[in-house]
Coordinates of N, CA and C and ligand atoms in Angstrom, one line a residue:
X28 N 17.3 3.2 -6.2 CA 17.9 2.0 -5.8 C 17.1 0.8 -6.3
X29 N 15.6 1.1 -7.0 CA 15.0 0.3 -7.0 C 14.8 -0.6 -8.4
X30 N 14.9 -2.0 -8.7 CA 14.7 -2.0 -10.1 C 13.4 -1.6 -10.6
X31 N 12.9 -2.1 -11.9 CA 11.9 -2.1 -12.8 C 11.1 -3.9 -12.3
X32 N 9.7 -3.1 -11.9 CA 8.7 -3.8 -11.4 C 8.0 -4.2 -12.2
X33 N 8.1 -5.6 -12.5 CA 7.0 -6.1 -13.9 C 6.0 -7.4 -13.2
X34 N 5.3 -7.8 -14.2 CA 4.1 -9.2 -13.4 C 5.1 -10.2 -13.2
X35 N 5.8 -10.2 -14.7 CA 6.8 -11.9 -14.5 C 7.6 -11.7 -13.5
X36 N 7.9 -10.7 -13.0 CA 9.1 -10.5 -12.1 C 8.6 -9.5 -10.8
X37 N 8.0 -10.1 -9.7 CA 7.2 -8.7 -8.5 C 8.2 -8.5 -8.2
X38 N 7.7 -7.0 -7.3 CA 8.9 -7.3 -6.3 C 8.1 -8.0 -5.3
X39 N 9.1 -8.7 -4.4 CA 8.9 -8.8 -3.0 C 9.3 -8.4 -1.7
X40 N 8.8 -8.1 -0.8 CA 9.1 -7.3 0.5 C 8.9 -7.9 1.5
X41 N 9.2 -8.1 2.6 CA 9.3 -8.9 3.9 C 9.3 -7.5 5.1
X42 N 8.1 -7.3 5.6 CA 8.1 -6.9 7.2 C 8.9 -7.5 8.1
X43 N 9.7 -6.7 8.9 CA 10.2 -7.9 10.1 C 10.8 -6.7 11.8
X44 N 9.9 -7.9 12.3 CA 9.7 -7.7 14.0 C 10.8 -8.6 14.8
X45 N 10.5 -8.4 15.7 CA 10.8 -9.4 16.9 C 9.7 -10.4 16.9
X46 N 8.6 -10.5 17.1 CA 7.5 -11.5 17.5 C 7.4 -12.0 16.5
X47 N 6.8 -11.0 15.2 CA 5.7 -11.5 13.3 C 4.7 -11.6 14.5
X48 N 4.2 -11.3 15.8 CA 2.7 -11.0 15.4 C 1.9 -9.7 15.6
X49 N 2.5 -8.8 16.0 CA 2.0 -7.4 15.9 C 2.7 -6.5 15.1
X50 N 3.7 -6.0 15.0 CA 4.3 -4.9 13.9 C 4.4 -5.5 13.0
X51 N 4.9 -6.5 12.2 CA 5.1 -6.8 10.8 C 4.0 -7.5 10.4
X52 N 3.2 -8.0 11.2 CA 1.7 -8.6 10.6 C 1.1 -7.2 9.8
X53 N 1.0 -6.4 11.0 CA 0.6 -5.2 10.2 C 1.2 -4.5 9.5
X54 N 2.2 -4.4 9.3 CA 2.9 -3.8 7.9 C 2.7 -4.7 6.7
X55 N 2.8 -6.0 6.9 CA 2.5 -6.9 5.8 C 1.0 -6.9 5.4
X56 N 0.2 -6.5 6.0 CA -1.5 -6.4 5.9 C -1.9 -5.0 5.6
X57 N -1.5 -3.8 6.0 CA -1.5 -2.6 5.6 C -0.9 -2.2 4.1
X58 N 0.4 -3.0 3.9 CA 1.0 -2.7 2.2 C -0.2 -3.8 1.7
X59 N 0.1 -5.0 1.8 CA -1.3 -5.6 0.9 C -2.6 -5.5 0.4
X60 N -3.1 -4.5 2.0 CA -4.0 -3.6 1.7 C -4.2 -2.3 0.2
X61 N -2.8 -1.9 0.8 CA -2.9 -0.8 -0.2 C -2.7 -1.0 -1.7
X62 N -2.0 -2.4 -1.7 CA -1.9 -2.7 -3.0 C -3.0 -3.4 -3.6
X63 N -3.5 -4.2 -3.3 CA -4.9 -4.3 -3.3 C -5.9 -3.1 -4.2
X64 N -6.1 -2.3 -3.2 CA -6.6 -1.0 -3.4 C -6.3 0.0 -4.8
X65 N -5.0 -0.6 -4.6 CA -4.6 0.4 -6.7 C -4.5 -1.0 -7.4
X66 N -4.9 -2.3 -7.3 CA -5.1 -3.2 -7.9 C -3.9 -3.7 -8.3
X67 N -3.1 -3.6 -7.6 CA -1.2 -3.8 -8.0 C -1.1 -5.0 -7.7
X68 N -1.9 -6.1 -7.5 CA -1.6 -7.7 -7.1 C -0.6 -8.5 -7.4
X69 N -0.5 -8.3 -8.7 CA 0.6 -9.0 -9.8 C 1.8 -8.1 -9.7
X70 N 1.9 -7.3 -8.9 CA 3.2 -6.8 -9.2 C 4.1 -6.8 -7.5
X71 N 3.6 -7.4 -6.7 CA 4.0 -7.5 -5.3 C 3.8 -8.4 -4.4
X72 N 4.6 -9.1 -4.5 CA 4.2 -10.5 -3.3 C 5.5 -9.8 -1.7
X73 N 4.0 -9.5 -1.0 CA 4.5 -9.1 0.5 C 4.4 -10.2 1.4
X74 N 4.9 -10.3 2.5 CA 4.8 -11.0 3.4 C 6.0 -10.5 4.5
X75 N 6.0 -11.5 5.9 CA 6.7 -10.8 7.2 C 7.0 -12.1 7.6
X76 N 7.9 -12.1 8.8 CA 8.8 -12.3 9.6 C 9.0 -12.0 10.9
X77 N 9.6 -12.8 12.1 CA 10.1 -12.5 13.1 C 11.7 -12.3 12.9
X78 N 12.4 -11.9 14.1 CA 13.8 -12.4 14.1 C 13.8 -13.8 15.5
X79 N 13.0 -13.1 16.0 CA 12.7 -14.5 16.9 C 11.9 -15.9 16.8
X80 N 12.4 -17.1 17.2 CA 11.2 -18.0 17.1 C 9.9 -17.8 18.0
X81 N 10.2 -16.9 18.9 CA 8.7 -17.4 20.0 C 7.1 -17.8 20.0
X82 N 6.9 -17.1 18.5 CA 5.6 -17.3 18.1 C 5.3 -18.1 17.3
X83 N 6.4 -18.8 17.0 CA 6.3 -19.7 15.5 C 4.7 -20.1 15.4
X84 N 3.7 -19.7 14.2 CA 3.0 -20.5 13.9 C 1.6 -19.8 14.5
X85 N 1.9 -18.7 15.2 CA 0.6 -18.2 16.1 C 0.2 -17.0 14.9
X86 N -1.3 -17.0 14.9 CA -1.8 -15.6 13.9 C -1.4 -14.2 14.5
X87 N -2.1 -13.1 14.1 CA -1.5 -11.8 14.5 C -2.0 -11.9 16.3
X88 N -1.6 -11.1 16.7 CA -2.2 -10.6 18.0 C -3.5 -10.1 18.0
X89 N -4.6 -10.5 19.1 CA -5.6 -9.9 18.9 C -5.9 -8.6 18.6
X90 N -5.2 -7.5 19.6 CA -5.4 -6.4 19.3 C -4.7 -5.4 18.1
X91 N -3.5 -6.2 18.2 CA -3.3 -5.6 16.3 C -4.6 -6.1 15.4
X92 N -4.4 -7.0 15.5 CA -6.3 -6.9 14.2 C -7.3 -6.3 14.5
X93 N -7.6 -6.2 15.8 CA -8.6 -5.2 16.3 C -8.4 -4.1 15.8
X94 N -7.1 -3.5 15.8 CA -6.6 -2.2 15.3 C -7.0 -2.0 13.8
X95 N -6.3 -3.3 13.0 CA -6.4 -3.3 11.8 C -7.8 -3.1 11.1
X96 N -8.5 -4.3 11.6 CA -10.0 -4.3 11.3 C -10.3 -3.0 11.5
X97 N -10.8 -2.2 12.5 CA -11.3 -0.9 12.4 C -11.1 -0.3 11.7
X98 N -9.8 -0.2 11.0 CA -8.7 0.6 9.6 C -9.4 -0.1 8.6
X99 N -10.3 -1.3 8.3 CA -10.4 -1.9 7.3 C -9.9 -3.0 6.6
X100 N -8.4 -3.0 7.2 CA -7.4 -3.8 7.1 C -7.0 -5.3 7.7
X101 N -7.0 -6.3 7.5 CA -7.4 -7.6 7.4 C -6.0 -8.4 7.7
X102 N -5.6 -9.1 8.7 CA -4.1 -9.4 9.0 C -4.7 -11.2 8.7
X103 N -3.4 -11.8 7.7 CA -3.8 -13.0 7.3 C -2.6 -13.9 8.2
X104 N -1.4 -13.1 8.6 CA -0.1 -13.8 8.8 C -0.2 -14.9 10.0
X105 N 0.9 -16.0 9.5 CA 1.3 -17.0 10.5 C 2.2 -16.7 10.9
X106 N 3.0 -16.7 12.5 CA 4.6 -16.5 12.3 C 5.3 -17.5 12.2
X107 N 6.6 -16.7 11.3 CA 7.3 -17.1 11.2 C 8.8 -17.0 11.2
X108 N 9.8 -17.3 11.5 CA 10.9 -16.6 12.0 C 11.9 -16.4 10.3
X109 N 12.6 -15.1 10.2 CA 13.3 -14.9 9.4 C 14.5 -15.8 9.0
X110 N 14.6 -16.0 8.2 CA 16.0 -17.2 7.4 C 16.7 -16.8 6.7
X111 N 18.1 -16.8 7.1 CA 19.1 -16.3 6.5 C 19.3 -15.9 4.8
X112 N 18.6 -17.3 4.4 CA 18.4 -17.4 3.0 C 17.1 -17.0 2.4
X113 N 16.4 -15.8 3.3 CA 15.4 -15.6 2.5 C 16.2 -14.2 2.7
X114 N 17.3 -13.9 2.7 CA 18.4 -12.7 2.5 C 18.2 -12.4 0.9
X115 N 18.5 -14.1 0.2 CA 18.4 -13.8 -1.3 C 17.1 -13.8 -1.9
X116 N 16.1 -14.1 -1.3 CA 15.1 -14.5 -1.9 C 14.1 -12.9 -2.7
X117 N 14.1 -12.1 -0.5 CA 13.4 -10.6 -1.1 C 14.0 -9.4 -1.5
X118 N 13.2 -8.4 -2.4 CA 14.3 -7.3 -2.4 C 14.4 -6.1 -1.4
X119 N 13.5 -6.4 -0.6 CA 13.6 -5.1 0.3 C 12.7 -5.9 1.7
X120 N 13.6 -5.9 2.7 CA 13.1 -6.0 3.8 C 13.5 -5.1 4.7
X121 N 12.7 -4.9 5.5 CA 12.1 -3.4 6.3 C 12.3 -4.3 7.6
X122 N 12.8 -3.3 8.1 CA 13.0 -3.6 10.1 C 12.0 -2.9 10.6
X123 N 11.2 -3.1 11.9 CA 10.4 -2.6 12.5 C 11.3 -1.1 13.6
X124 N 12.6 -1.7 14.1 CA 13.4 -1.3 14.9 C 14.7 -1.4 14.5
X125 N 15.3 -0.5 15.2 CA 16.7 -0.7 15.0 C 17.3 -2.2 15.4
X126 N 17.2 -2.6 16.6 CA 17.5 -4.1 17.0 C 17.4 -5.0 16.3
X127 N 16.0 -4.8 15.3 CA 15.7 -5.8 14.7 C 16.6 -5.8 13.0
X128 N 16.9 -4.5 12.9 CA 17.8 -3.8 11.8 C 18.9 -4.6 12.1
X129 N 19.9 -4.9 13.3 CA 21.2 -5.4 13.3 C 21.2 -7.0 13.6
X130 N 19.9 -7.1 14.1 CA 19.7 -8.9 13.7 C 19.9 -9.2 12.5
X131 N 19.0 -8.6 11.7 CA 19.3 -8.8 10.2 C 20.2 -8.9 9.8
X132 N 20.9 -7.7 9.6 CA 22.2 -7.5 8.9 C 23.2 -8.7 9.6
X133 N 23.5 -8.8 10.8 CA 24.0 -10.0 11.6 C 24.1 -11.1 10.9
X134 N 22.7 -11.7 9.9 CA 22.9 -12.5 8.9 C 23.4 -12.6 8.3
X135 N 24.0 -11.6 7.8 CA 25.1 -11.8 6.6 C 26.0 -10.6 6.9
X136 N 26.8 -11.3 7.5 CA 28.1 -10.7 7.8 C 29.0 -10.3 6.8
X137 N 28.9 -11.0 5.6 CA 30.1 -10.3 4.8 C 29.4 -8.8 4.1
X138 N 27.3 -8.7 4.2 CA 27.2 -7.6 3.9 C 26.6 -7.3 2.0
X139 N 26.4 -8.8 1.8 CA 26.0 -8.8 0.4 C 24.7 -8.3 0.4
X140 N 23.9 -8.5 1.1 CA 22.3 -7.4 1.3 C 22.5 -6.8 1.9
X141 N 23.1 -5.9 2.9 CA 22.8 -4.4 3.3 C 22.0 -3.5 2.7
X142 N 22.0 -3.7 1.8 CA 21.7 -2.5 0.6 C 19.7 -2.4 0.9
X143 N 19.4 -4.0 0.9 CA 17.8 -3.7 0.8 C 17.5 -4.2 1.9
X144 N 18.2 -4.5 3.3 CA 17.6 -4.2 4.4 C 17.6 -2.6 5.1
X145 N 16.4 -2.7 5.3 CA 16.2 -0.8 5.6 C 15.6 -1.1 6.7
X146 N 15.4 0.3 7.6 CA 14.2 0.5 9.0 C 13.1 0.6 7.6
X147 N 11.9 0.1 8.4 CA 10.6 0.6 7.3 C 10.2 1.8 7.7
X148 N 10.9 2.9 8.7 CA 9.9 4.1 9.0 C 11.4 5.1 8.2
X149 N 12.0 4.3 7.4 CA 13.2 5.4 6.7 C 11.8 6.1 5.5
X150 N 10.9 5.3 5.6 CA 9.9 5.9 4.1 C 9.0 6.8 4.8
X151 N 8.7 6.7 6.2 CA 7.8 7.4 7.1 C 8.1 9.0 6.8
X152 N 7.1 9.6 6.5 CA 7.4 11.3 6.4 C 7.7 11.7 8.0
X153 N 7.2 11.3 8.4 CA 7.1 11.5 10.1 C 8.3 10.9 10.7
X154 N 9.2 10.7 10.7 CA 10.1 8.9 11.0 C 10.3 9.0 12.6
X155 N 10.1 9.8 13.1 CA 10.1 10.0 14.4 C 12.2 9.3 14.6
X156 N 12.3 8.6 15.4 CA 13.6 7.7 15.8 C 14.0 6.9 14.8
X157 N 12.7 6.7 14.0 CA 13.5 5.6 12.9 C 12.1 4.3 13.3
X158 N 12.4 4.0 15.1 CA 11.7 3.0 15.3 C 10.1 2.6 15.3
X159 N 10.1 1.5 15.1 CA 8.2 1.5 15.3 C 8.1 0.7 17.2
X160 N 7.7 1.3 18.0 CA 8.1 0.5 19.2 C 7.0 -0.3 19.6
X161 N 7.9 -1.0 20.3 CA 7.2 -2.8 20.2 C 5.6 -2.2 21.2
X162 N 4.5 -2.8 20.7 CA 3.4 -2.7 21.1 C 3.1 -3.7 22.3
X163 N 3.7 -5.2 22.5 CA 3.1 -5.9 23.2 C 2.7 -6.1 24.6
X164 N 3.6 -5.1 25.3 CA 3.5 -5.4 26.7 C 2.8 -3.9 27.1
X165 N 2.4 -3.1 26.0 CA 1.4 -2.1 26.6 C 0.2 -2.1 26.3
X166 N -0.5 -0.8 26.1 CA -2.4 -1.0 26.3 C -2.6 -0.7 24.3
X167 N -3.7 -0.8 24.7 CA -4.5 -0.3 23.1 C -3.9 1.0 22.2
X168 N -3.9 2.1 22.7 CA -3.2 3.2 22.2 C -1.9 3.1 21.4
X169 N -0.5 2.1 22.4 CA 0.3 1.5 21.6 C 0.0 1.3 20.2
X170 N -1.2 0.0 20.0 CA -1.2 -0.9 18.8 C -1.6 0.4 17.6
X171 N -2.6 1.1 18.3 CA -3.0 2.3 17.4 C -2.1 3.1 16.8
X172 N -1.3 3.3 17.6 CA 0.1 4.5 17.0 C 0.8 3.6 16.2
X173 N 1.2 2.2 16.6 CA 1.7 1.1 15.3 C 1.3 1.6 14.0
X174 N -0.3 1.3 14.0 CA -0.7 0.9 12.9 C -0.9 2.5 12.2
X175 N -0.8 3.7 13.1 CA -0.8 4.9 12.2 C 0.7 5.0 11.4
X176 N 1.4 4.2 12.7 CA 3.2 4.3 11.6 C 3.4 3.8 10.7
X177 N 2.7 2.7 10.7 CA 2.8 1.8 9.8 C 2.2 2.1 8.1
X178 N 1.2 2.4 8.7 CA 0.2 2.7 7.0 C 0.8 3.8 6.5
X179 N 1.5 5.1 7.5 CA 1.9 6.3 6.9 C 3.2 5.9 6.3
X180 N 3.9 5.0 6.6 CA 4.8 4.4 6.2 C 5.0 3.8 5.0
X181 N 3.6 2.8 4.8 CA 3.5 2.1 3.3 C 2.7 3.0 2.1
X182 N 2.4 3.4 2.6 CA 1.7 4.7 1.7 C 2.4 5.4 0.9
X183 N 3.6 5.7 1.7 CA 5.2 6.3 1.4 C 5.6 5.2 0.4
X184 N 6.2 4.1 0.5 CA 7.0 3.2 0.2 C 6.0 2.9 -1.4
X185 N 5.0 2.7 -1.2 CA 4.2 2.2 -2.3 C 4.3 2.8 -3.3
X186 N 4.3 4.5 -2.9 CA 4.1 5.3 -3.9 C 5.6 5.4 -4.8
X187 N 6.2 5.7 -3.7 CA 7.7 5.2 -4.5 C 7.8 4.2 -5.7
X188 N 7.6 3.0 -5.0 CA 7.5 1.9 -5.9 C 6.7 1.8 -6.8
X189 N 5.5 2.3 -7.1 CA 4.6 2.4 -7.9 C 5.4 3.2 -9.4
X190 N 6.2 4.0 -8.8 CA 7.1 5.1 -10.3 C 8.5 3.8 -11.0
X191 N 7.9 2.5 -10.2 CA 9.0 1.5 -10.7 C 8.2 0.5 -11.8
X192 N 7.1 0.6 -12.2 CA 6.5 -0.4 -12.2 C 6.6 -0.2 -14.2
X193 N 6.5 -1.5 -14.3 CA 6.1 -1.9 -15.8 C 4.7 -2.3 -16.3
X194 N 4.1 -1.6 -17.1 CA 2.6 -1.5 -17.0 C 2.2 -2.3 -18.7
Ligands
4NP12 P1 6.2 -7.8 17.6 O1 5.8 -7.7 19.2 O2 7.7 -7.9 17.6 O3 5.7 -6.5 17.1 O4 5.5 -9.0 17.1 C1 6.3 -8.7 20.2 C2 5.7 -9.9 20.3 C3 6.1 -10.7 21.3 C4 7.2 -10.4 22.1 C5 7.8 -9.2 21.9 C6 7.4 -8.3 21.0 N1 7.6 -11.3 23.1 O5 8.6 -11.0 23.8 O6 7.1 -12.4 23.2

């Protein structure tokens, strides 16, 4: 489904939660991580999203970075709430949840992107439900199991995309 991934042309990917500041912070900082890491800079502009406004503007949640940092992994995100028109902008945006899957799509009702909004744990080898479940109103362990879904997730996804790439 994927095109051909060149410098002049990245792809781009959008994480998206309910809040933007614990699950898609960290999916957006765990894939940049990784990309990073095989030095794929120029070929990927990531970034995330809420479907809600409530955090507009707030950094990640403490303890998702807490999480992250321990992983090595470094969360830069502001939130920010998803926009209908950034429908055309990425090529693949990943839902944290199913809820947050029919927000999306809700955006565009006639269904012109369906195609590259996906759950992001459809790449998970493990996919469990599909869902990544929301971390905020529980303890530490929560954010932990996030951020194992998450990375086992982009690790998946990357490598895929990596067999797209123009070198
Ligand atoms: P997130 O977590 O969607 O992973 O960022 C949440 C953050 C805030 C709220 C719910 C989930 N909230 O209800 O404010």
């Amino acid at each position: 489904m994927y095109r051909t991934i060149s410098q002049e042309d990245p792809f781009k990917i959008c994480f998206v939660c309910l809040g933007n500041i614990c699950r898609s912070p960290t999916g957006e900082g765990a894939f940049q991580h990784l990309v990073n890491e095989r030095g794929l800079q120029a070929f990927f502009i990531v970034d995330s999203a809420g479907t809600s406004a409530y955090h507009i503007g707030e950094p990640a949640n403490s303890k998702s970075q807490w999480v992250a940092n321990q992983n090595g992994v470094t969360l830069h995100s502001r939130a920010a709430r998803f926009k209908a028109s950034d429908l055309e902008y990425y090529d693949l945006i990943l839902a944290m949840d199913h809820e947050n899957l029919a927000n999306l799509k809700a955006l565009d009702p006639a269904g012109k992107h369906h195609d590259k909004i996906r759950l992001m744990r459809d790449y998970d080898p493990d996919p469990g439900d599909g869902a990544v479940p929301d971390p905020y109103y529980g303890g530490m362990n929560g954010f932990q199991d996030v951020f194992t879904m998450v990375m086992r997730s982009c690790e998946a996804l990357l490598s895929e995309l990596e067999e797209k790439l123009d070198h």
